[in-house]
Amino acid sequence: MIQNIRQRRGKKVDIQVPLYPDVNTGVGKIDGDITPGSIYMDSQHFGMGCCCLQITYEAQNLEHAKFLHDSFIPLGPIFGALSASAPIYKGQLANIDFRWNVIRDSVDSRTDEEKDPNSSNHVPKSRYSAKNHYISDHPFFANENLNDGAKVNVNREYIYRLKEEGMSDRLAYHFASLFVPDALVIYKGHTDYDETMTDHFENLNSTNWNSVRFKPPPSLDSSIGWRVEFRTMDVQITDYENAALIALMNLTVRILNEFSVDVSLPISLSDINMERAHQVDAVTSQKFWFRKHIVKGDDHTKNPIARESWQTKAETCHESLESEFVELTVLDILVGNPEVGNTGLFALFEEYMSLKKFPEETIHYYSIMLGFLEKRARGEVKTGARFMRDFVLTHPDYQQDSVVDGNV
């Protein structure tokens, strides 16, 4: 894969991460760093060597999977900031906390022409990137002003063929877009097409590494259904922290499934959020675009579309969205902000557990996990990135030069 990416690009990958500026930064130049103020890395290993916490959920059916996929997109940067644990690269302290863009650039197979916005062959994002489009026909995502990500030039014949076989416009675009980046690898002995196997498709689907991955069943006769993978979160230093983030995600999926909860956001604003999630201490220092009112209907504890097996299809529209989104801190999103008037996710979790009569011990467990994350969002508990950063900055052998050497 490394060789194929370099060959396609015509050069090595170019990963440049902002260097943490300290008193003596730049006094002793690190070998290979070519841009002042940056940590330079030139191999896929630097990105794909990063660890992460990815969670896959199996959906009830295709329509449900599409809804979960779209709902996960706006949550990716926010939960990413909450999980930030990646402040050190190539033995140097970075001025970011989150790994995403490092991996993005480590497998960017685009040529210079494809990166050029003025080129007819322009590809706006790396094959590892924040998701660029919604795929569901759910009413929450029907407004095309939400689906405002930069589009790629897909093969129109693919679109026509997929729609001919019954796919919706959005789903046909999604699958056609997977063929825009060239395949990176092929397995020995699998060079011939076999219509009973999905290996060739998975070769493409699994090398389009987006913040959310849409995963069809492995085969026609598989007992495994449609799945959605949430991919943004950094892995944590301890099992406890990983468990807390998994608990957060599990309860989020529960309220998305059974309540009327709308977290839709324009793709362009989600992209802004992803960049903000990389900033140092983003969980407390940054604000993120989010829907002001996420509960819908006279009774948000009911989800009529779910009761119809998710089969309701809404017609697309282009209504104005200007007043529906506000900038909120991660804490605002989790617990709500009375001044803004938004409902926090945690309040919905508590309401859900009460309505579903969760056992007391289960409620106690979730309360502990959510309480930990609330403290992190308040800055009372450090992110993994802040813990590591402070460890380096206060180490007696650290020379205030941004270098994390073997002694440190």
CSV table of C-alpha atoms in Angstrom, one decimal:
chain,number,residue,atom,x,y,z
A,1,MET,CA,0.0,0.0,0.0
A,2,ILE,CA,2.8,2.4,0.9
A,3,GLN,CA,4.5,1.8,-2.5
A,4,ASN,CA,1.3,2.1,-4.4
A,5,ILE,CA,0.4,5.5,-2.8
A,6,ARG,CA,3.8,6.9,-3.5
A,7,GLN,CA,3.7,5.6,-7.1
A,8,ARG,CA,0.3,7.1,-7.7
A,9,ARG,CA,1.2,10.5,-6.2
A,10,GLY,CA,4.6,10.5,-7.9
A,11,LYS,CA,6.2,11.3,-4.6
A,12,LYS,CA,6.1,10.5,-0.9
A,13,VAL,CA,3.2,11.6,1.3
A,14,ASP,CA,3.6,14.9,2.9
A,15,ILE,CA,2.4,15.2,6.5
A,16,GLN,CA,3.0,18.4,8.3
A,17,VAL,CA,1.8,19.0,11.8
A,18,PRO,CA,2.2,22.3,13.7
A,19,LEU,CA,5.0,22.1,16.2
A,20,TYR,CA,4.2,23.2,19.8
A,21,PRO,CA,6.0,26.6,20.3
A,22,ASP,CA,8.1,26.6,23.4
A,23,VAL,CA,10.9,28.8,24.7
A,24,ASN,CA,13.7,26.9,23.0
A,25,THR,CA,11.8,25.5,20.1
A,26,GLY,CA,13.8,25.5,16.9
A,27,VAL,CA,17.2,25.8,18.6
A,28,GLY,CA,18.1,22.2,17.7
A,29,LYS,CA,16.6,21.3,14.3
A,30,ILE,CA,15.2,17.8,14.0
A,31,ASP,CA,16.6,15.8,11.1
A,32,GLY,CA,14.1,15.7,8.2
A,33,ASP,CA,11.9,18.7,9.3
A,34,ILE,CA,11.7,20.8,6.2
A,35,THR,CA,9.2,23.5,7.2
A,36,PRO,CA,9.9,25.8,10.2
A,37,GLY,CA,7.3,25.4,12.9
A,38,SER,CA,6.1,22.0,11.6
A,39,ILE,CA,6.7,18.3,12.3
A,40,TYR,CA,7.4,16.7,8.9
A,41,MET,CA,6.5,13.1,8.3
A,42,ASP,CA,6.8,11.3,4.9
A,43,SER,CA,5.4,7.8,5.4
A,44,GLN,CA,2.1,6.1,5.9
A,45,HIS,CA,3.3,4.5,9.2
A,46,PHE,CA,3.1,7.9,11.0
A,47,GLY,CA,-0.6,8.0,10.4
A,48,MET,CA,-1.7,4.4,10.2
A,49,GLY,CA,0.4,3.8,13.3
A,50,CYS,CA,-2.0,5.9,15.4
A,51,CYS,CA,-4.5,4.1,17.6
A,52,CYS,CA,-8.2,4.8,17.6
A,53,LEU,CA,-11.5,3.7,19.2
A,54,GLN,CA,-13.9,2.6,16.5
A,55,ILE,CA,-17.4,1.3,17.2
A,56,THR,CA,-19.6,-0.6,14.7
A,57,TYR,CA,-23.4,-0.9,15.1
A,58,GLU,CA,-25.6,-3.3,13.2
A,59,ALA,CA,-28.8,-1.7,12.0
A,60,GLN,CA,-32.3,-3.1,11.7
A,61,ASN,CA,-32.4,-2.7,7.9
A,62,LEU,CA,-30.9,-0.6,5.1
A,63,GLU,CA,-33.0,2.5,5.8
A,64,HIS,CA,-32.1,2.4,9.5
A,65,ALA,CA,-28.4,2.0,8.6
A,66,LYS,CA,-28.6,5.1,6.4
A,67,PHE,CA,-30.2,7.1,9.2
A,68,LEU,CA,-27.5,6.1,11.7
A,69,HIS,CA,-24.8,6.8,9.2
A,70,ASP,CA,-26.0,10.4,8.6
A,71,SER,CA,-26.6,11.0,12.3
A,72,PHE,CA,-23.0,9.9,13.2
A,73,ILE,CA,-21.4,12.5,10.8
A,74,PRO,CA,-22.1,15.6,12.9
A,75,LEU,CA,-21.1,13.8,16.1
A,76,GLY,CA,-17.7,12.7,14.8
A,77,PRO,CA,-15.7,15.9,15.5
A,78,ILE,CA,-17.4,16.5,18.8
A,79,PHE,CA,-16.7,13.1,20.3
A,80,GLY,CA,-13.3,13.3,18.7
A,81,ALA,CA,-12.5,16.4,20.7
A,82,LEU,CA,-13.8,14.7,23.8
A,83,SER,CA,-11.4,11.7,23.2
A,84,ALA,CA,-8.3,13.7,22.1
A,85,SER,CA,-5.2,11.7,23.0
A,86,ALA,CA,-2.6,12.4,20.3
A,87,PRO,CA,-0.2,15.3,21.0
A,88,ILE,CA,3.2,13.8,20.1
A,89,TYR,CA,4.6,12.8,16.7
A,90,LYS,CA,8.1,11.7,15.7
A,91,GLY,CA,9.5,12.5,19.1
A,92,GLN,CA,8.1,16.1,19.1
A,93,LEU,CA,5.3,17.9,20.9
A,94,ALA,CA,2.7,19.0,18.5
A,95,ASN,CA,0.3,22.0,18.6
A,96,ILE,CA,-2.6,19.7,18.1
A,97,ASP,CA,-4.3,17.1,20.3
A,98,PHE,CA,-6.2,14.9,17.8
A,99,ARG,CA,-4.8,12.3,15.3
A,100,TRP,CA,-7.3,12.6,12.4
A,101,ASN,CA,-5.5,14.9,10.0
A,102,VAL,CA,-2.2,13.0,10.5
A,103,ILE,CA,-3.8,9.8,9.2
A,104,ARG,CA,-5.7,11.8,6.5
A,105,ASP,CA,-2.4,13.0,5.0
A,106,SER,CA,-0.6,9.7,5.5
A,107,VAL,CA,-2.7,7.9,2.9
A,108,ASP,CA,-3.5,10.8,0.6
A,109,SER,CA,-3.1,9.2,-2.8
A,110,ARG,CA,-4.2,12.3,-4.8
A,111,THR,CA,-1.9,13.8,-7.4
A,112,ASP,CA,-1.1,17.5,-7.6
A,113,GLU,CA,-3.7,17.8,-10.4
A,114,GLU,CA,-6.4,16.2,-8.3
A,115,LYS,CA,-5.7,18.6,-5.4
A,116,ASP,CA,-6.0,21.6,-7.7
A,117,PRO,CA,-9.5,23.1,-7.3
A,118,ASN,CA,-9.3,24.5,-10.8
A,119,SER,CA,-8.7,21.1,-12.4
A,120,SER,CA,-11.6,19.1,-14.0
A,121,ASN,CA,-10.2,16.1,-12.1
A,122,HIS,CA,-10.3,17.9,-8.8
A,123,VAL,CA,-10.9,15.5,-5.8
A,124,PRO,CA,-11.6,17.8,-2.8
A,125,LYS,CA,-10.6,15.4,0.0
A,126,SER,CA,-8.1,12.7,0.8
A,127,ARG,CA,-9.4,9.1,0.7
A,128,TYR,CA,-9.2,9.3,4.5
A,129,SER,CA,-11.4,12.2,5.4
A,130,ALA,CA,-14.4,13.6,7.2
A,131,LYS,CA,-17.5,12.3,5.5
A,132,ASN,CA,-18.6,14.5,2.6
A,133,HIS,CA,-22.2,13.6,2.0
A,134,TYR,CA,-25.4,12.3,3.5
A,135,ILE,CA,-27.0,9.1,2.1
A,136,SER,CA,-30.4,8.7,3.8
A,137,ASP,CA,-33.9,9.9,2.7
A,138,HIS,CA,-35.0,10.4,6.3
A,139,PRO,CA,-36.9,13.7,6.8
A,140,PHE,CA,-34.2,15.0,9.2
A,141,PHE,CA,-31.7,15.0,6.3
A,142,ALA,CA,-34.0,15.7,3.4
A,143,ASN,CA,-33.0,19.4,3.1
A,144,GLU,CA,-30.3,19.6,0.3
A,145,ASN,CA,-28.8,22.6,2.1
A,146,LEU,CA,-27.5,20.1,4.7
A,147,ASN,CA,-25.8,18.1,2.0
A,148,ASP,CA,-23.5,20.9,1.0
A,149,GLY,CA,-20.1,19.1,1.0
A,150,ALA,CA,-17.8,19.5,-2.0
A,151,LYS,CA,-18.9,16.8,-4.5
A,152,VAL,CA,-16.6,14.6,-6.5
A,153,ASN,CA,-16.9,13.9,-10.2
A,154,VAL,CA,-18.4,10.5,-10.2
A,155,ASN,CA,-19.0,8.3,-13.3
A,156,ARG,CA,-22.5,9.1,-14.4
A,157,GLU,CA,-22.9,5.7,-15.9
A,158,TYR,CA,-22.3,4.2,-12.5
A,159,ILE,CA,-25.1,6.4,-11.1
A,160,TYR,CA,-27.5,5.4,-13.8
A,161,ARG,CA,-26.8,1.7,-13.4
A,162,LEU,CA,-27.2,1.8,-9.6
A,163,LYS,CA,-30.4,3.8,-9.8
A,164,GLU,CA,-31.7,1.3,-12.4
A,165,GLU,CA,-31.1,-1.4,-9.9
A,166,GLY,CA,-33.2,0.4,-7.3
A,167,MET,CA,-30.9,2.7,-5.4
A,168,SER,CA,-32.0,6.2,-4.3
A,169,ASP,CA,-30.1,9.2,-5.8
A,170,ARG,CA,-28.1,9.7,-2.6
A,171,LEU,CA,-27.2,6.1,-2.1
A,172,ALA,CA,-26.2,5.7,-5.8
A,173,TYR,CA,-23.9,8.8,-5.5
A,174,HIS,CA,-22.3,7.3,-2.4
A,175,PHE,CA,-21.5,4.0,-4.0
A,176,ALA,CA,-20.3,5.6,-7.2
A,177,SER,CA,-18.1,7.9,-5.2
A,178,LEU,CA,-16.2,4.9,-3.8
A,179,PHE,CA,-14.8,4.3,-7.3
A,180,VAL,CA,-13.3,7.8,-7.6
A,181,PRO,CA,-10.0,6.9,-5.7
A,182,ASP,CA,-8.1,4.2,-7.4
A,183,ALA,CA,-7.9,0.8,-5.7
A,184,LEU,CA,-4.7,0.6,-3.6
A,185,VAL,CA,-4.3,-3.1,-3.2
A,186,ILE,CA,-5.5,-6.4,-4.6
A,187,TYR,CA,-5.2,-9.8,-3.1
A,188,LYS,CA,-3.2,-12.6,-4.7
A,189,GLY,CA,-5.5,-15.1,-6.3
A,190,HIS,CA,-8.4,-12.6,-6.5
A,191,THR,CA,-7.7,-11.0,-9.8
A,192,ASP,CA,-10.7,-12.5,-11.5
A,193,TYR,CA,-14.2,-11.2,-11.0
A,194,ASP,CA,-16.5,-13.5,-9.1
A,195,GLU,CA,-20.1,-12.2,-8.7
A,196,THR,CA,-20.6,-14.4,-5.6
A,197,MET,CA,-17.9,-12.6,-3.7
A,198,THR,CA,-17.7,-9.1,-2.3
A,199,ASP,CA,-13.9,-9.0,-1.9
A,200,HIS,CA,-13.4,-6.6,-4.8
A,201,PHE,CA,-16.0,-4.2,-3.5
A,202,GLU,CA,-14.5,-4.4,0.0
A,203,ASN,CA,-11.2,-3.6,-1.5
A,204,LEU,CA,-12.6,-0.2,-2.5
A,205,ASN,CA,-15.0,0.4,0.5
A,206,SER,CA,-12.3,-0.4,3.1
A,207,THR,CA,-9.7,2.0,1.6
A,208,ASN,CA,-12.1,4.9,1.6
A,209,TRP,CA,-11.5,5.7,5.2
A,210,ASN,CA,-14.1,8.2,6.3
A,211,SER,CA,-15.2,9.5,9.7
A,212,VAL,CA,-18.3,7.2,9.3
A,213,ARG,CA,-18.2,4.0,7.2
A,214,PHE,CA,-21.3,2.4,5.6
A,215,LYS,CA,-20.9,-1.4,5.7
A,216,PRO,CA,-23.1,-3.6,3.6
A,217,PRO,CA,-23.7,-7.3,4.5
A,218,PRO,CA,-20.6,-9.4,3.6
A,219,SER,CA,-22.6,-11.6,1.2
A,220,LEU,CA,-26.1,-12.3,0.1
A,221,ASP,CA,-26.4,-15.3,2.4
A,222,SER,CA,-24.7,-13.7,5.4
A,223,SER,CA,-26.5,-13.5,8.7
A,224,ILE,CA,-24.7,-10.1,9.3
A,225,GLY,CA,-26.8,-7.2,8.3
A,226,TRP,CA,-26.2,-3.5,7.3
A,227,ARG,CA,-23.7,-1.9,9.7
A,228,VAL,CA,-22.3,1.6,10.4
A,229,GLU,CA,-18.9,2.3,11.9
A,230,PHE,CA,-18.2,5.4,14.0
A,231,ARG,CA,-14.5,6.1,13.4
A,232,THR,CA,-13.3,9.4,14.8
A,233,MET,CA,-12.4,8.8,18.4
A,234,ASP,CA,-8.8,8.5,19.7
A,235,VAL,CA,-8.1,5.5,21.8
A,236,GLN,CA,-7.7,6.2,25.5
A,237,ILE,CA,-4.9,5.5,28.0
A,238,THR,CA,-7.0,3.4,30.2
A,239,ASP,CA,-9.8,0.9,29.8
A,240,TYR,CA,-12.0,3.0,32.0
A,241,GLU,CA,-11.8,6.0,29.6
A,242,ASN,CA,-12.5,3.8,26.6
A,243,ALA,CA,-15.5,2.3,28.4
A,244,ALA,CA,-16.9,5.8,29.2
A,245,LEU,CA,-16.7,6.8,25.5
A,246,ILE,CA,-18.4,3.5,24.4
A,247,ALA,CA,-21.1,4.1,27.0
A,248,LEU,CA,-21.6,7.6,25.6
A,249,MET,CA,-21.9,6.2,22.1
A,250,ASN,CA,-24.2,3.4,23.0
A,251,LEU,CA,-26.7,5.7,24.8
A,252,THR,CA,-26.5,8.1,21.8
A,253,VAL,CA,-27.5,5.3,19.5
A,254,ARG,CA,-30.4,4.3,21.8
A,255,ILE,CA,-32.0,7.8,21.7
A,256,LEU,CA,-31.4,8.1,18.0
A,257,ASN,CA,-33.2,4.7,17.5
A,258,GLU,CA,-36.2,5.3,19.8
A,259,PHE,CA,-36.6,9.0,20.4
A,260,SER,CA,-37.2,11.7,17.8
A,261,VAL,CA,-33.7,13.3,17.9
A,262,ASP,CA,-32.4,15.3,15.0
A,263,VAL,CA,-28.6,16.1,15.1
A,264,SER,CA,-28.4,17.0,11.4
A,265,LEU,CA,-25.9,19.7,10.4
A,266,PRO,CA,-24.6,21.1,7.1
A,267,ILE,CA,-21.6,19.1,6.0
A,268,SER,CA,-19.7,22.4,5.6
A,269,LEU,CA,-20.2,23.2,9.3
A,270,SER,CA,-19.2,19.6,10.3
A,271,ASP,CA,-15.9,20.1,8.3
A,272,ILE,CA,-15.3,23.3,10.3
A,273,ASN,CA,-15.9,21.3,13.5
A,274,MET,CA,-13.4,18.7,12.5
A,275,GLU,CA,-10.7,21.3,12.1
A,276,ARG,CA,-11.6,22.8,15.5
A,277,ALA,CA,-11.4,19.4,17.1
A,278,HIS,CA,-7.7,19.2,16.5
A,279,GLN,CA,-6.9,22.4,18.5
A,280,VAL,CA,-5.1,22.1,21.8
A,281,ASP,CA,-7.7,21.5,24.6
A,282,ALA,CA,-10.5,21.7,22.0
A,283,VAL,CA,-12.8,20.0,24.5
A,284,THR,CA,-12.9,23.1,26.6
A,285,SER,CA,-11.4,25.9,24.4
A,286,GLN,CA,-13.4,25.4,21.2
A,287,LYS,CA,-17.0,25.9,20.2
A,288,PHE,CA,-18.7,23.6,17.7
A,289,TRP,CA,-21.6,24.1,15.3
A,290,PHE,CA,-24.6,22.1,16.5
A,291,ARG,CA,-28.3,22.0,16.0
A,292,LYS,CA,-29.9,24.3,18.6
A,293,HIS,CA,-33.0,22.2,19.1
A,294,ILE,CA,-32.4,18.4,18.6
A,295,VAL,CA,-35.7,17.1,19.9
A,296,LYS,CA,-38.6,17.0,17.5
A,297,GLY,CA,-42.4,16.6,17.6
A,298,ASP,CA,-45.0,17.0,20.4
A,299,ASP,CA,-43.6,14.0,22.1
A,300,HIS,CA,-39.9,13.5,21.4
A,301,THR,CA,-39.9,10.1,23.3
A,302,LYS,CA,-41.7,8.5,20.3
A,303,ASN,CA,-40.2,7.7,17.0
A,304,PRO,CA,-43.0,7.0,14.5
A,305,ILE,CA,-40.6,6.4,11.6
A,306,ALA,CA,-38.8,3.7,13.5
A,307,ARG,CA,-42.2,2.1,14.1
A,308,GLU,CA,-42.7,1.9,10.4
A,309,SER,CA,-39.4,0.0,10.0
A,310,TRP,CA,-37.6,3.2,8.9
A,311,GLN,CA,-39.4,3.1,5.5
A,312,THR,CA,-40.6,6.7,5.4
A,313,LYS,CA,-39.1,8.7,2.6
A,314,ALA,CA,-39.1,12.5,2.5
A,315,GLU,CA,-38.9,14.6,-0.6
A,316,THR,CA,-35.7,16.7,-0.8
A,317,CYS,CA,-36.1,20.4,-0.3
A,318,HIS,CA,-34.0,23.6,-0.1
A,319,GLU,CA,-35.5,25.4,2.9
A,320,SER,CA,-33.4,28.0,4.7
A,321,LEU,CA,-31.4,26.7,7.7
A,322,GLU,CA,-29.8,29.9,8.9
A,323,SER,CA,-31.4,30.1,12.4
A,324,GLU,CA,-31.2,26.4,13.3
A,325,PHE,CA,-27.5,26.1,14.3
A,326,VAL,CA,-25.4,27.7,17.0
A,327,GLU,CA,-21.9,27.4,18.3
A,328,LEU,CA,-21.7,25.3,21.5
A,329,THR,CA,-19.0,24.0,23.7
A,330,VAL,CA,-18.8,20.2,24.2
A,331,LEU,CA,-20.2,20.7,27.7
A,332,ASP,CA,-23.2,22.6,26.2
A,333,ILE,CA,-23.9,19.7,23.9
A,334,LEU,CA,-23.6,17.1,26.6
A,335,VAL,CA,-25.5,18.8,29.5
A,336,GLY,CA,-27.3,21.7,27.8
A,337,ASN,CA,-27.0,25.4,28.3
A,338,PRO,CA,-29.9,27.3,29.8
A,339,GLU,CA,-28.8,30.6,28.1
A,340,VAL,CA,-29.0,28.9,24.7
A,341,GLY,CA,-32.1,26.8,25.5
A,342,ASN,CA,-30.7,23.6,24.0
A,343,THR,CA,-31.4,20.1,25.4
A,344,GLY,CA,-28.3,18.3,26.3
A,345,LEU,CA,-27.7,14.7,25.3
A,346,PHE,CA,-27.3,13.6,28.9
A,347,ALA,CA,-30.8,14.8,29.8
A,348,LEU,CA,-32.2,12.6,27.0
A,349,PHE,CA,-30.1,9.6,28.2
A,350,GLU,CA,-31.6,10.0,31.7
A,351,GLU,CA,-35.1,10.3,30.3
A,352,TYR,CA,-34.6,7.2,28.1
A,353,MET,CA,-33.2,5.1,30.9
A,354,SER,CA,-36.2,6.0,33.1
A,355,LEU,CA,-38.8,5.3,30.5
A,356,LYS,CA,-37.2,2.0,29.6
A,357,LYS,CA,-36.9,1.1,33.3
A,358,PHE,CA,-33.2,0.3,33.3
A,359,PRO,CA,-32.1,-1.6,36.4
A,360,GLU,CA,-30.7,0.6,39.2
A,361,GLU,CA,-27.2,-0.9,38.8
A,362,THR,CA,-27.2,-0.2,35.1
A,363,ILE,CA,-28.3,3.5,35.7
A,364,HIS,CA,-25.5,3.7,38.3
A,365,TYR,CA,-22.9,2.4,35.9
A,366,TYR,CA,-23.9,4.9,33.2
A,367,SER,CA,-24.1,7.8,35.7
A,368,ILE,CA,-20.5,7.1,36.7
A,369,MET,CA,-19.3,7.0,33.0
A,370,LEU,CA,-21.2,10.1,32.0
A,371,GLY,CA,-20.1,11.9,35.1
A,372,PHE,CA,-16.5,11.3,34.2
A,373,LEU,CA,-17.1,12.7,30.7
A,374,GLU,CA,-18.9,15.7,32.1
A,375,LYS,CA,-15.9,16.4,34.3
A,376,ARG,CA,-13.6,16.2,31.2
A,377,ALA,CA,-15.9,18.6,29.3
A,378,ARG,CA,-15.7,21.0,32.2
A,379,GLY,CA,-11.9,20.7,32.3
A,380,GLU,CA,-11.9,19.0,35.7
A,381,VAL,CA,-10.5,15.8,34.3
A,382,LYS,CA,-7.7,15.9,31.6
A,383,THR,CA,-8.0,14.5,28.2
A,384,GLY,CA,-5.3,12.0,27.3
A,385,ALA,CA,-3.6,14.7,25.2
A,386,ARG,CA,-3.5,17.2,28.1
A,387,PHE,CA,-2.2,14.5,30.4
A,388,MET,CA,0.6,13.6,28.1
A,389,ARG,CA,1.4,17.3,27.3
A,390,ASP,CA,1.6,18.1,30.9
A,391,PHE,CA,3.8,15.1,31.6
A,392,VAL,CA,6.3,16.3,29.0
A,393,LEU,CA,6.2,20.0,29.9
A,394,THR,CA,6.9,19.2,33.6
A,395,HIS,CA,9.5,16.5,33.1
A,396,PRO,CA,12.9,17.4,34.6
A,397,ASP,CA,14.7,16.3,31.4
A,398,TYR,CA,12.5,18.4,29.1
A,399,GLN,CA,14.5,21.3,27.6
A,400,GLN,CA,11.5,23.5,26.7
A,401,ASP,CA,12.4,22.8,23.0
A,402,SER,CA,9.3,20.7,22.0
A,403,VAL,CA,11.5,17.6,21.8
A,404,VAL,CA,10.3,14.4,23.5
A,405,ASP,CA,13.5,12.5,23.7
A,406,GLY,CA,14.2,9.0,25.2
A,407,ASN,CA,14.7,10.3,28.7
A,408,VAL,CA,11.4,12.1,28.7
